[in-house]
mmCIF file of C-alpha atoms and ligand atoms in Angstrom:
data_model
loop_
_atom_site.group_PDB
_atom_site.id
_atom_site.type_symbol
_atom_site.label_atom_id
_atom_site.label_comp_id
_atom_site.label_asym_id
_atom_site.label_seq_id
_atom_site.Cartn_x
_atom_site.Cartn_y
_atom_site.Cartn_z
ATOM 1 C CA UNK A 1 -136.550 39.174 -7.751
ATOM 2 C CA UNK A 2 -136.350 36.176 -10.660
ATOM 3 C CA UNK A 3 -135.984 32.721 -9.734
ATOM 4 C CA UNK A 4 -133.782 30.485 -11.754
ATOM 5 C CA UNK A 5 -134.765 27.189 -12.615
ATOM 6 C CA UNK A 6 -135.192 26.073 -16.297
ATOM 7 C CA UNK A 7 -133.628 27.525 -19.333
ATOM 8 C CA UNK A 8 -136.714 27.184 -21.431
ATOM 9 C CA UNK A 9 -138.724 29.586 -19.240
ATOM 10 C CA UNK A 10 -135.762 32.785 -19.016
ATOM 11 C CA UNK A 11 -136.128 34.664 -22.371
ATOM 12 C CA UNK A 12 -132.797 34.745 -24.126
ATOM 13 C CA UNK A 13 -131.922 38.461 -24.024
ATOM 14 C CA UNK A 14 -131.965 37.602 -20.117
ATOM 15 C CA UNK A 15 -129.615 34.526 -20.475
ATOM 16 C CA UNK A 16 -126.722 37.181 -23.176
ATOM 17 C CA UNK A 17 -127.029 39.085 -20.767
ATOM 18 C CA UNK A 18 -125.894 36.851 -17.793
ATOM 19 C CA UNK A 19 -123.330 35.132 -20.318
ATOM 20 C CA UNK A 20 -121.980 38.716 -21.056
ATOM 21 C CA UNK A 21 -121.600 39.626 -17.348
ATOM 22 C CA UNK A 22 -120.146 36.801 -16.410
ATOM 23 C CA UNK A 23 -117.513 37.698 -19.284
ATOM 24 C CA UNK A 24 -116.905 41.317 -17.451
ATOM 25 C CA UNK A 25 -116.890 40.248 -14.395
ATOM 26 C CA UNK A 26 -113.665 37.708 -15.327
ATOM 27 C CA UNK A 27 -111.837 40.102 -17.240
ATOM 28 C CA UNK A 28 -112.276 42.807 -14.528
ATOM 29 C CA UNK A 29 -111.570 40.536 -11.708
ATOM 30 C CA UNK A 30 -108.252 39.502 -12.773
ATOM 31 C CA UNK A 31 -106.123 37.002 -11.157
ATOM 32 C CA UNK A 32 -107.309 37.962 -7.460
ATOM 33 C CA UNK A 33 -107.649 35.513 -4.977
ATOM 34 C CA UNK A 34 -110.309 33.737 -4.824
ATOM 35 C CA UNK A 35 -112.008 35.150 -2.195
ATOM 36 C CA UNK A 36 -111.072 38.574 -2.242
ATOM 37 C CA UNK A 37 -114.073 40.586 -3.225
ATOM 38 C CA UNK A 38 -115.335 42.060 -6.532
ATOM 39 C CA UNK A 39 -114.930 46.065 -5.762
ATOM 40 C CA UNK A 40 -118.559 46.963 -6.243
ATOM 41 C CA UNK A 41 -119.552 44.575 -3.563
ATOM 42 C CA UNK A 42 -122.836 43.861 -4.942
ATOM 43 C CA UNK A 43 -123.900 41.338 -2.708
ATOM 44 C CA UNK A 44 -123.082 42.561 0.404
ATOM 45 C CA UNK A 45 -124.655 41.078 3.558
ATOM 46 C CA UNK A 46 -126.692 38.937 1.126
ATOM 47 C CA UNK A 47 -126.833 35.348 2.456
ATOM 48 C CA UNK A 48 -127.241 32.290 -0.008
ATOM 49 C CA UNK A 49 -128.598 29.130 1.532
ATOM 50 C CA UNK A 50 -127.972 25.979 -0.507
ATOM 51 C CA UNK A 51 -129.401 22.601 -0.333
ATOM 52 C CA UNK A 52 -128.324 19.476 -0.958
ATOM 53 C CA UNK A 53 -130.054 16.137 -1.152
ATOM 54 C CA UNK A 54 -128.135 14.740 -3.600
ATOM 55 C CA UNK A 55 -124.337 14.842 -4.038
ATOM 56 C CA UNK A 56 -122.577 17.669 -5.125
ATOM 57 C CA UNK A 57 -118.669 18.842 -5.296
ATOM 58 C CA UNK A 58 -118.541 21.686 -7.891
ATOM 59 C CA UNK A 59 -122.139 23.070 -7.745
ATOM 60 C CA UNK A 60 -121.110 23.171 -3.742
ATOM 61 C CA UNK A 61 -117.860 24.973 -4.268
ATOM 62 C CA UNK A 62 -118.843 27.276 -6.853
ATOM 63 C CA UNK A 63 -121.667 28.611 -5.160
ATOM 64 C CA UNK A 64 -119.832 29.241 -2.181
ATOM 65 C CA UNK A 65 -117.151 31.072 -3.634
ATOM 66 C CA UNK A 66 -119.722 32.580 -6.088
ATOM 67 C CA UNK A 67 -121.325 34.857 -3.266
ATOM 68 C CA UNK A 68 -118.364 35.470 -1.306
ATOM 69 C CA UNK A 69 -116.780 37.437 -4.449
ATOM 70 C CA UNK A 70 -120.004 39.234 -4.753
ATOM 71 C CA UNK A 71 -119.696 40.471 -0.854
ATOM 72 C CA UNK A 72 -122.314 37.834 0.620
ATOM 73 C CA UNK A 73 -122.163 34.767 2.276
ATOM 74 C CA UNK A 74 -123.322 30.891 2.176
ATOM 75 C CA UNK A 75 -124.699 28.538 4.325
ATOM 76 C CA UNK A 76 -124.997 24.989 3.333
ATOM 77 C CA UNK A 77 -127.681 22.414 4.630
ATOM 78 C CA UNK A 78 -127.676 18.905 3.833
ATOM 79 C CA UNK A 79 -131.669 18.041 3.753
ATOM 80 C CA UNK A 80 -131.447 15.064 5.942
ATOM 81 C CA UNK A 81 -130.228 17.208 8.851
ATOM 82 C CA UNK A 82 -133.677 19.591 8.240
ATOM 83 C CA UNK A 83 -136.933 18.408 9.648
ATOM 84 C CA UNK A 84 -138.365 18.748 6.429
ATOM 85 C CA UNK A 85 -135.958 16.236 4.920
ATOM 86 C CA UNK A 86 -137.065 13.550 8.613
ATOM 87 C CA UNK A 87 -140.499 14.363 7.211
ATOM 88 C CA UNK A 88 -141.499 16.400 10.526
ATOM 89 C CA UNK A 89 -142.225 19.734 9.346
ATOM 90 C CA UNK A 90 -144.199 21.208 6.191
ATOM 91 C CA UNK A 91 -141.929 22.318 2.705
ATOM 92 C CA UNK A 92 -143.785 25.321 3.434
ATOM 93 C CA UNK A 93 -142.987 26.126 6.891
ATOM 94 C CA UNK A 94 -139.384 25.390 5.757
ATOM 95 C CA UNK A 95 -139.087 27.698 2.615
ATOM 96 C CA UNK A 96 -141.008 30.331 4.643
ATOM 97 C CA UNK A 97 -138.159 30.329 7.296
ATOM 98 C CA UNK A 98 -135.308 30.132 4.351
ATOM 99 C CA UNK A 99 -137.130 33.073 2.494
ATOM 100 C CA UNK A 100 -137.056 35.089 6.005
ATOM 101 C CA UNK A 101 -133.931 33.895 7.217
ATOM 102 C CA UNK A 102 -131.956 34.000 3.985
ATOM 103 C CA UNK A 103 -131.611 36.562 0.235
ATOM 104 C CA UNK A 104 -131.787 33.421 -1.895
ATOM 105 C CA UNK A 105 -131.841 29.923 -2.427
ATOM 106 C CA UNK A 106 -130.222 27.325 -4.520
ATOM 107 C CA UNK A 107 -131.526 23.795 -4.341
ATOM 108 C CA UNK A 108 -130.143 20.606 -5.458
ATOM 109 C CA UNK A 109 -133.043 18.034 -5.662
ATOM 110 C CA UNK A 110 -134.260 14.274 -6.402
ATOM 111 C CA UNK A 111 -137.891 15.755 -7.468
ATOM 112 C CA UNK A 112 -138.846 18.396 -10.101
ATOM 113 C CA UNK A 113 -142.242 18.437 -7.810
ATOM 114 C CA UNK A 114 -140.144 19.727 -4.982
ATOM 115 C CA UNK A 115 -138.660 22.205 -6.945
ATOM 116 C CA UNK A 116 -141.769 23.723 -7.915
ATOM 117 C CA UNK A 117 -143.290 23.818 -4.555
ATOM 118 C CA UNK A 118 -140.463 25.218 -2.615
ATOM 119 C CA UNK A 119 -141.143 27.988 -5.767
ATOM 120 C CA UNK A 120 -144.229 28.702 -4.574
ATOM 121 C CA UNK A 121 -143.861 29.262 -1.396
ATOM 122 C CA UNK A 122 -140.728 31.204 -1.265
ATOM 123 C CA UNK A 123 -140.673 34.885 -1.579
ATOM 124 C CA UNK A 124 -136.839 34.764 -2.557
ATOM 125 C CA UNK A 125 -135.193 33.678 -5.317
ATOM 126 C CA UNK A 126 -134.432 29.917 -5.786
ATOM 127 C CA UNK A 127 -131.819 28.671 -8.009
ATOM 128 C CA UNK A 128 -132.019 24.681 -9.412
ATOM 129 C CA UNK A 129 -128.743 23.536 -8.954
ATOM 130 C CA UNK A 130 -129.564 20.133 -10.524
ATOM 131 C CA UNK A 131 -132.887 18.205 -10.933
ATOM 132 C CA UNK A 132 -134.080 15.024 -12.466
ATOM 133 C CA UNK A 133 -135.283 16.816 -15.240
ATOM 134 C CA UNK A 134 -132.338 20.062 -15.987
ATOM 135 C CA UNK A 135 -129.140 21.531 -14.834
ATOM 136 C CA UNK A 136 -129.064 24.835 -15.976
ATOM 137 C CA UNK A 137 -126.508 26.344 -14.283
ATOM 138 C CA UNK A 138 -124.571 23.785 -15.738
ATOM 139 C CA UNK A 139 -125.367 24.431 -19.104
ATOM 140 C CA UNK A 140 -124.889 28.188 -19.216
ATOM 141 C CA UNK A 141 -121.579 27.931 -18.013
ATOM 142 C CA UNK A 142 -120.629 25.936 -20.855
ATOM 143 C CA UNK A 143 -121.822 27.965 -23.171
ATOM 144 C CA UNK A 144 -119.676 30.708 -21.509
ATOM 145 C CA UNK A 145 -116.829 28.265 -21.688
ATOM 146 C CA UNK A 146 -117.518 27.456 -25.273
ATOM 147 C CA UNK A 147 -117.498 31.372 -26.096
ATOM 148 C CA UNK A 148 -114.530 31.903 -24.466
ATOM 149 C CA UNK A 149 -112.621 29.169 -25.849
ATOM 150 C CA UNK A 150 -113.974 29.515 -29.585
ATOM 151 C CA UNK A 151 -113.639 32.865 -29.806
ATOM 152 C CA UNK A 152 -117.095 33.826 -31.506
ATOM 153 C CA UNK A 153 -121.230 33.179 -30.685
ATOM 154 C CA UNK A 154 -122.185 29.955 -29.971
ATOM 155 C CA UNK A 155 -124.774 30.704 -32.720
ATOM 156 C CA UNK A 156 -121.794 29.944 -35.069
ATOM 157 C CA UNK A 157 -120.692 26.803 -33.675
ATOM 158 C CA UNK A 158 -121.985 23.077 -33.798
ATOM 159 C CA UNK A 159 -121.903 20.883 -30.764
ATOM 160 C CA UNK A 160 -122.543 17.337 -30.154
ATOM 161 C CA UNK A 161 -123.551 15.315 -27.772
ATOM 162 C CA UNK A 162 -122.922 12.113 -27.621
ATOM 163 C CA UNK A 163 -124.754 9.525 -24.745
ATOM 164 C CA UNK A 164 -127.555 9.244 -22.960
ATOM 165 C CA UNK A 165 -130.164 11.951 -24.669
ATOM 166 C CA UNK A 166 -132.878 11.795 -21.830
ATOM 167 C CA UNK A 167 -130.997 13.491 -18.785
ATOM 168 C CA UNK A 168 -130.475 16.911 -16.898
ATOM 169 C CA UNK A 169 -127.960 18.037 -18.571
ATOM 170 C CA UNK A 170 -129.026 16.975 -22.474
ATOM 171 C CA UNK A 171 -132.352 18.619 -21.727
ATOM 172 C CA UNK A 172 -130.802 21.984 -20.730
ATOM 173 C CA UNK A 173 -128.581 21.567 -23.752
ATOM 174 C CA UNK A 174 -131.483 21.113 -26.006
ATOM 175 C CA UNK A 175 -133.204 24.645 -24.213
ATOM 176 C CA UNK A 176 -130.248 26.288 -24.263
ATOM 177 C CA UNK A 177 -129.912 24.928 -28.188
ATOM 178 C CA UNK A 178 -132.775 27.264 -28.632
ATOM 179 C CA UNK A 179 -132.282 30.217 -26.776
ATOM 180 C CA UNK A 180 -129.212 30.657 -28.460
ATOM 181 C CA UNK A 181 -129.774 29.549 -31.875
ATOM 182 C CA UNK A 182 -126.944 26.578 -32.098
ATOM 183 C CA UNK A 183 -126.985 23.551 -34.342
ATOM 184 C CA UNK A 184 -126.904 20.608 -32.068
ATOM 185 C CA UNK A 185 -125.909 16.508 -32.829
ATOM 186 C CA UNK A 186 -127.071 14.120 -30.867
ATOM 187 C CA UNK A 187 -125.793 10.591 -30.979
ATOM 188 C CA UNK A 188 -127.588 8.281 -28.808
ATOM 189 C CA UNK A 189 -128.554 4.762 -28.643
ATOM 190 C CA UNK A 190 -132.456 4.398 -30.037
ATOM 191 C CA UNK A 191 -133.598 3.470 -26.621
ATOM 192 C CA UNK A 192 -132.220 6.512 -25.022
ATOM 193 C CA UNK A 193 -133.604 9.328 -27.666
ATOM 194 C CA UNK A 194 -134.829 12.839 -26.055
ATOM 195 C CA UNK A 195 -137.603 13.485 -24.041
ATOM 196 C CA UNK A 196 -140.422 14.029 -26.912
ATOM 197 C CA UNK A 197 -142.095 17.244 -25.283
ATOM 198 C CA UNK A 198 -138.878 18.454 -25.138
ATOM 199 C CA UNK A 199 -138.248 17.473 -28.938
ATOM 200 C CA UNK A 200 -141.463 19.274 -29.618
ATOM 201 C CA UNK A 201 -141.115 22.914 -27.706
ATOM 202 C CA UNK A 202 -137.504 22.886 -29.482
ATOM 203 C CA UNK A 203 -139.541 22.280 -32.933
ATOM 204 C CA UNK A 204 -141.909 24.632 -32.941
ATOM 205 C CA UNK A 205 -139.225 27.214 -31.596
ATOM 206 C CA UNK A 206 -136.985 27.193 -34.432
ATOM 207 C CA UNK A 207 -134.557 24.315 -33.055
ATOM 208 C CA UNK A 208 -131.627 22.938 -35.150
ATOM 209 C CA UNK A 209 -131.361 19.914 -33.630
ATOM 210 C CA UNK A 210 -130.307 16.604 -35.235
ATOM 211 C CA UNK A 211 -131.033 12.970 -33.802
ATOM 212 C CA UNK A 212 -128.204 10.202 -35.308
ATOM 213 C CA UNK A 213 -127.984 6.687 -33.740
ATOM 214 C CA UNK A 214 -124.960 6.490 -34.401
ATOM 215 C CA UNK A 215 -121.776 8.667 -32.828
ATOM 216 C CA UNK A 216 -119.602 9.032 -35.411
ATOM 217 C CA UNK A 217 -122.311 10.597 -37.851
ATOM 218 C CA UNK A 218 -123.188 12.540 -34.443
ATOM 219 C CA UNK A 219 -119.940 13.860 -34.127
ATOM 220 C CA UNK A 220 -118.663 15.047 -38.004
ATOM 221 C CA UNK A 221 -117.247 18.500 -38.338
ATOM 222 C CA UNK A 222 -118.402 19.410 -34.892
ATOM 223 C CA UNK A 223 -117.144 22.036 -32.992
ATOM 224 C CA UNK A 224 -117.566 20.637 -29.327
ATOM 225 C CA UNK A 225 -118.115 16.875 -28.367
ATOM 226 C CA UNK A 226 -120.054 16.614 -24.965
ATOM 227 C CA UNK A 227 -120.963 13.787 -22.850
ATOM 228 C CA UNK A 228 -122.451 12.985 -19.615
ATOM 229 C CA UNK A 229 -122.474 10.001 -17.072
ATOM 230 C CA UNK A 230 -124.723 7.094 -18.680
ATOM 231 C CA UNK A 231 -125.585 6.507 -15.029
ATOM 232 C CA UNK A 232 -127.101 9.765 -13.562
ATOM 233 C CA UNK A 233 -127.630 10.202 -10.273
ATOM 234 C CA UNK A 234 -131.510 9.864 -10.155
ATOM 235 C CA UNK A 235 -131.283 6.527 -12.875
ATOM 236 C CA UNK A 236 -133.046 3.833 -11.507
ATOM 237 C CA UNK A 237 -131.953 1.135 -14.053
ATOM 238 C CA UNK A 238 -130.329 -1.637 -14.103
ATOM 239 C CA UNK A 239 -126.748 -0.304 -13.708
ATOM 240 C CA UNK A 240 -125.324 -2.975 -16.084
ATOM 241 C CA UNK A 241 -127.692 -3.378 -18.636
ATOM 242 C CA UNK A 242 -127.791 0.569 -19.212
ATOM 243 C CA UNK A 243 -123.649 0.500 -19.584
ATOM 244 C CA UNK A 244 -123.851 -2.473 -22.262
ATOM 245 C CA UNK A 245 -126.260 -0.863 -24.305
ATOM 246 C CA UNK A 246 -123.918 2.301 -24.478
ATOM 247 C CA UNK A 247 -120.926 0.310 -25.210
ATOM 248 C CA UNK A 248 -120.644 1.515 -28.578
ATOM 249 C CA UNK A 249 -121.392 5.261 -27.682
ATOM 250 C CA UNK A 250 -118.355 6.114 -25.835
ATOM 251 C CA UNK A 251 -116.155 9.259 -26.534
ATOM 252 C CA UNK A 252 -112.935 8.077 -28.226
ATOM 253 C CA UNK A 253 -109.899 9.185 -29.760
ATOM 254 C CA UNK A 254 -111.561 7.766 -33.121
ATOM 255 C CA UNK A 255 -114.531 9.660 -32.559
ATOM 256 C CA UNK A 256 -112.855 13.158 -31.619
ATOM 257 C CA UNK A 257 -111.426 12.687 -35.150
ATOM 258 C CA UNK A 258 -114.513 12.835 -36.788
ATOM 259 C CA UNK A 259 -114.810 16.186 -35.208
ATOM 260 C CA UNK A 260 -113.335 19.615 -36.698
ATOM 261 C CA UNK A 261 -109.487 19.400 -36.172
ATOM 262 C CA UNK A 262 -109.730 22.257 -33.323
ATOM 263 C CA UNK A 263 -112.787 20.816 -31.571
ATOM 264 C CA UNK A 264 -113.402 20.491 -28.215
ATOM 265 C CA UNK A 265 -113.980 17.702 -25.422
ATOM 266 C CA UNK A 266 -116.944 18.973 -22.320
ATOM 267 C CA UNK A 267 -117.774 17.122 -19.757
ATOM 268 C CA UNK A 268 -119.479 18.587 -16.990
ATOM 269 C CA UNK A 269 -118.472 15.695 -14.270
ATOM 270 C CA UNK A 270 -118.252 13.447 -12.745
ATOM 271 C CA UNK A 271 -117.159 11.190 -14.988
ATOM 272 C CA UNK A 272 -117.789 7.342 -15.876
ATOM 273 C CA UNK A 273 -116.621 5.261 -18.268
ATOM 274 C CA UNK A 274 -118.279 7.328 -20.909
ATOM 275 C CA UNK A 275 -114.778 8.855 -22.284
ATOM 276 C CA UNK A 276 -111.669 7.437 -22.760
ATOM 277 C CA UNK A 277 -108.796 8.780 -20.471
ATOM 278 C CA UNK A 278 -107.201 10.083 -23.912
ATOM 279 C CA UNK A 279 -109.368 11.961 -24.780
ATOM 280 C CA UNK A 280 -110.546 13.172 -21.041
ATOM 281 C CA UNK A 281 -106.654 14.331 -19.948
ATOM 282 C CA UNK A 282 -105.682 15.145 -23.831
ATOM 283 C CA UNK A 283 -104.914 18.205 -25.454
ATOM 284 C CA UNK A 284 -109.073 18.715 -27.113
ATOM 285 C CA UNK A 285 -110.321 18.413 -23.076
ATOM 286 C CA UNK A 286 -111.286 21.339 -21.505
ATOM 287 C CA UNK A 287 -113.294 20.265 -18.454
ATOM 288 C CA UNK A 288 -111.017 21.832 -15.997
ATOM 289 C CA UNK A 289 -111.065 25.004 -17.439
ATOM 290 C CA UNK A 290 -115.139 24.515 -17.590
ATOM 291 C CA UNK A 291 -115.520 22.983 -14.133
ATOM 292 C CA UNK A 292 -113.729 26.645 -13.063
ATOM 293 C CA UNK A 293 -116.048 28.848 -15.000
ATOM 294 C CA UNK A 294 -119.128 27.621 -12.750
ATOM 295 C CA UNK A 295 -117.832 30.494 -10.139
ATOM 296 C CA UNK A 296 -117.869 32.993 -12.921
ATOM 297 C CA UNK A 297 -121.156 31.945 -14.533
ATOM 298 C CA UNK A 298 -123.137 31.487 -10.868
ATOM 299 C CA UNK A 299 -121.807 35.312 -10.056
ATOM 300 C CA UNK A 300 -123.828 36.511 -13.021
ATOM 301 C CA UNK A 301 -127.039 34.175 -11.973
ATOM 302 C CA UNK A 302 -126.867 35.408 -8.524
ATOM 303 C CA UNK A 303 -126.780 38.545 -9.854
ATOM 304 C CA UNK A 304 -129.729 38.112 -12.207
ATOM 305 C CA UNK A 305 -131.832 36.951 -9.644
ATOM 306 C CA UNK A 306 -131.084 39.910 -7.208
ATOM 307 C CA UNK A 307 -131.843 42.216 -10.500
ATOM 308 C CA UNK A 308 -128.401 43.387 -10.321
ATOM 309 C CA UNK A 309 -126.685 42.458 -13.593
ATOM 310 C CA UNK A 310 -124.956 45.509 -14.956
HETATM 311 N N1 CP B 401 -121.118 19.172 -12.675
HETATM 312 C C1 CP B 401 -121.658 19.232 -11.433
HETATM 313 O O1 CP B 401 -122.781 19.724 -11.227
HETATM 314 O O2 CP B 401 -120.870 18.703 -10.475
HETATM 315 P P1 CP B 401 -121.323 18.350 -8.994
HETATM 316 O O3 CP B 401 -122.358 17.257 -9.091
HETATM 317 O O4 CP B 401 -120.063 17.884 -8.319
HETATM 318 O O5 CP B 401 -121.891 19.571 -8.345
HETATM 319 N N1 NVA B 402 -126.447 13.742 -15.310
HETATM 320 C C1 NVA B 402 -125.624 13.788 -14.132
HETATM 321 C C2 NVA B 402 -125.051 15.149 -13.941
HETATM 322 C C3 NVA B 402 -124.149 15.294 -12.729
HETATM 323 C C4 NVA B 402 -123.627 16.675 -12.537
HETATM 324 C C5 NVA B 402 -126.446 13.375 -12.918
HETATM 325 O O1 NVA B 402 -127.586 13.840 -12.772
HETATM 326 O O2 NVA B 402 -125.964 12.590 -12.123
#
């Protein structure tokens, strides 16, 4: 049994190999339907619980379908119908009755502290599907995306990211800059720069990561332009404020130029006023495509966790 819940602490052979599965699994799979059933049925009578108490449209649907092509099945709790989310029973009493009651479990959470404690008591796997602090089931998916759109290792590639540096999904980015050895641009107001410990692990573990405050420097000769909601869900700011000071880091036409000619526009969603709509619905977007590949990437984490990847 493996729990998922932060790139940084899954050694990289582990992530290929869930990237590389995922990969197989596609190709194999076809255009079937999307819930017919994978033929080896490696899941079966497996039963994901997920958890929400924050928001959550793809994450929701990709999970779902995720274990119903593996054979299993999903139920999906919204934490303010538990007791535990009233504040009348014990997170331990409730992730001993998920761990007996259910194969695995995928949380989406307002508190890192949460995350870790449900972890300790569980004695099945748990799956972050989004914290204040990462989103790495976001992240690997994108690098799948990025593979299978580019053609070759990420290793090879440059991405950027341009926006707010100190969320979920930048932090993932910058672990997942690591584990698989890719040059990464960040372009970010000054106020807004990484998370330092972050900065720091990625240092002293061979990251090739480059701080610019300033976008279009950020974004030259990349191969993939990402950006992210200025306004994440767990930001506690001054709404207004935040979006003034990132008025001049916005994902433009202009900037896309600076870019390599056959680059690429990610964005994980939802969106803000972040990107332009031209570049969003234009030819260089491929967030559809990416929102898609969750299904195929969360296969191969279920998978991992169940020590099943082929
Ligand atoms: N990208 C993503 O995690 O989307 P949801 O918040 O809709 O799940
Ligand atoms: N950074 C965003 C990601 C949403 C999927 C948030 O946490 O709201």
């Amino acid at each position: 049994m493996k729990h998922f819940i932060n790139l940084k602490d899954i050694p990289s052979k582990e992530l290929k190999k869930i990237i590389l599965d995922a990969k197989k699994r596609k190709n194999i799979r076809g255009n079937n339907n999307t819930l017919d059933t994978d033929k080896d049925y490696p899941l079966k009578g497996k039963l994901l619980i997920q958890m929400f108490e924050k928001s959550s449209l793809r994450t929701r649907l990709s999970f779902y379908i995720a274990i119903k092509q593996l054979a299993g099945g999903a139920l999906t709790l919204r934490s303010d119908e538990l007791h535990l989310g009233k504040g009348s029973e014990s997170l331990a009493d409730t992730a001993k009755i998920i761990s007996t009651f259910g194969n695995a479990f995928m949380l989406r959470t307002d508190s890192d502290k949460k995350l870790q404690e449900f972890r300790k008591y569980m004695t099945i796997p748990i799956i972050n599907g989004l914290s204040p602090s990462s989103h790495p089931t976001q992240v690997l998916s994108d690098i799948f995306t990025i593979e299978e759109i580019k053609k070759k290792p990420i290793s090879k590639l440059l991405i950027c990211w341009i926006g707010d540096a100190n969320n979920n999904v930048i932090n993932s980015l910058i672990e997942a800059s690591v584990k698989f050895s890719f040059k990464l641009n960040i372009g970010s107001p000054r106020k807004y720069q990484p998370n330092k410990n972050l900065l720091k692990w990625a240092k002293s573990n061979n990251g090739k990561i480059k701080i610019f405050n300033d976008c279009i420097k950020a974004a030259k000769e990349s191969d993939v332009v990402f950006t992210d909601k200025v306004i994440s869900m767990n930001d506690n700011v001054n709404k207004e404020k935040k979006l003034k000071e990132f008025k001049n880091f916005k994902v433009t036409k202009t900037i896309m130029n600076y870019a390599k000619k056959d680059a690429i526009f990610l964005h994980c969603l939802p969106r803000g006023k972040e990107v332009s709509d031209e570049v969003f619905l234009g030819k260089q977007s491929k967030v559809w495509q990416q929102a898609l590949n969750r299904i195929y990437v969360q296969k191969s984490i279920l998978l991992y966790c169940f020590e099943k990847l082929r």
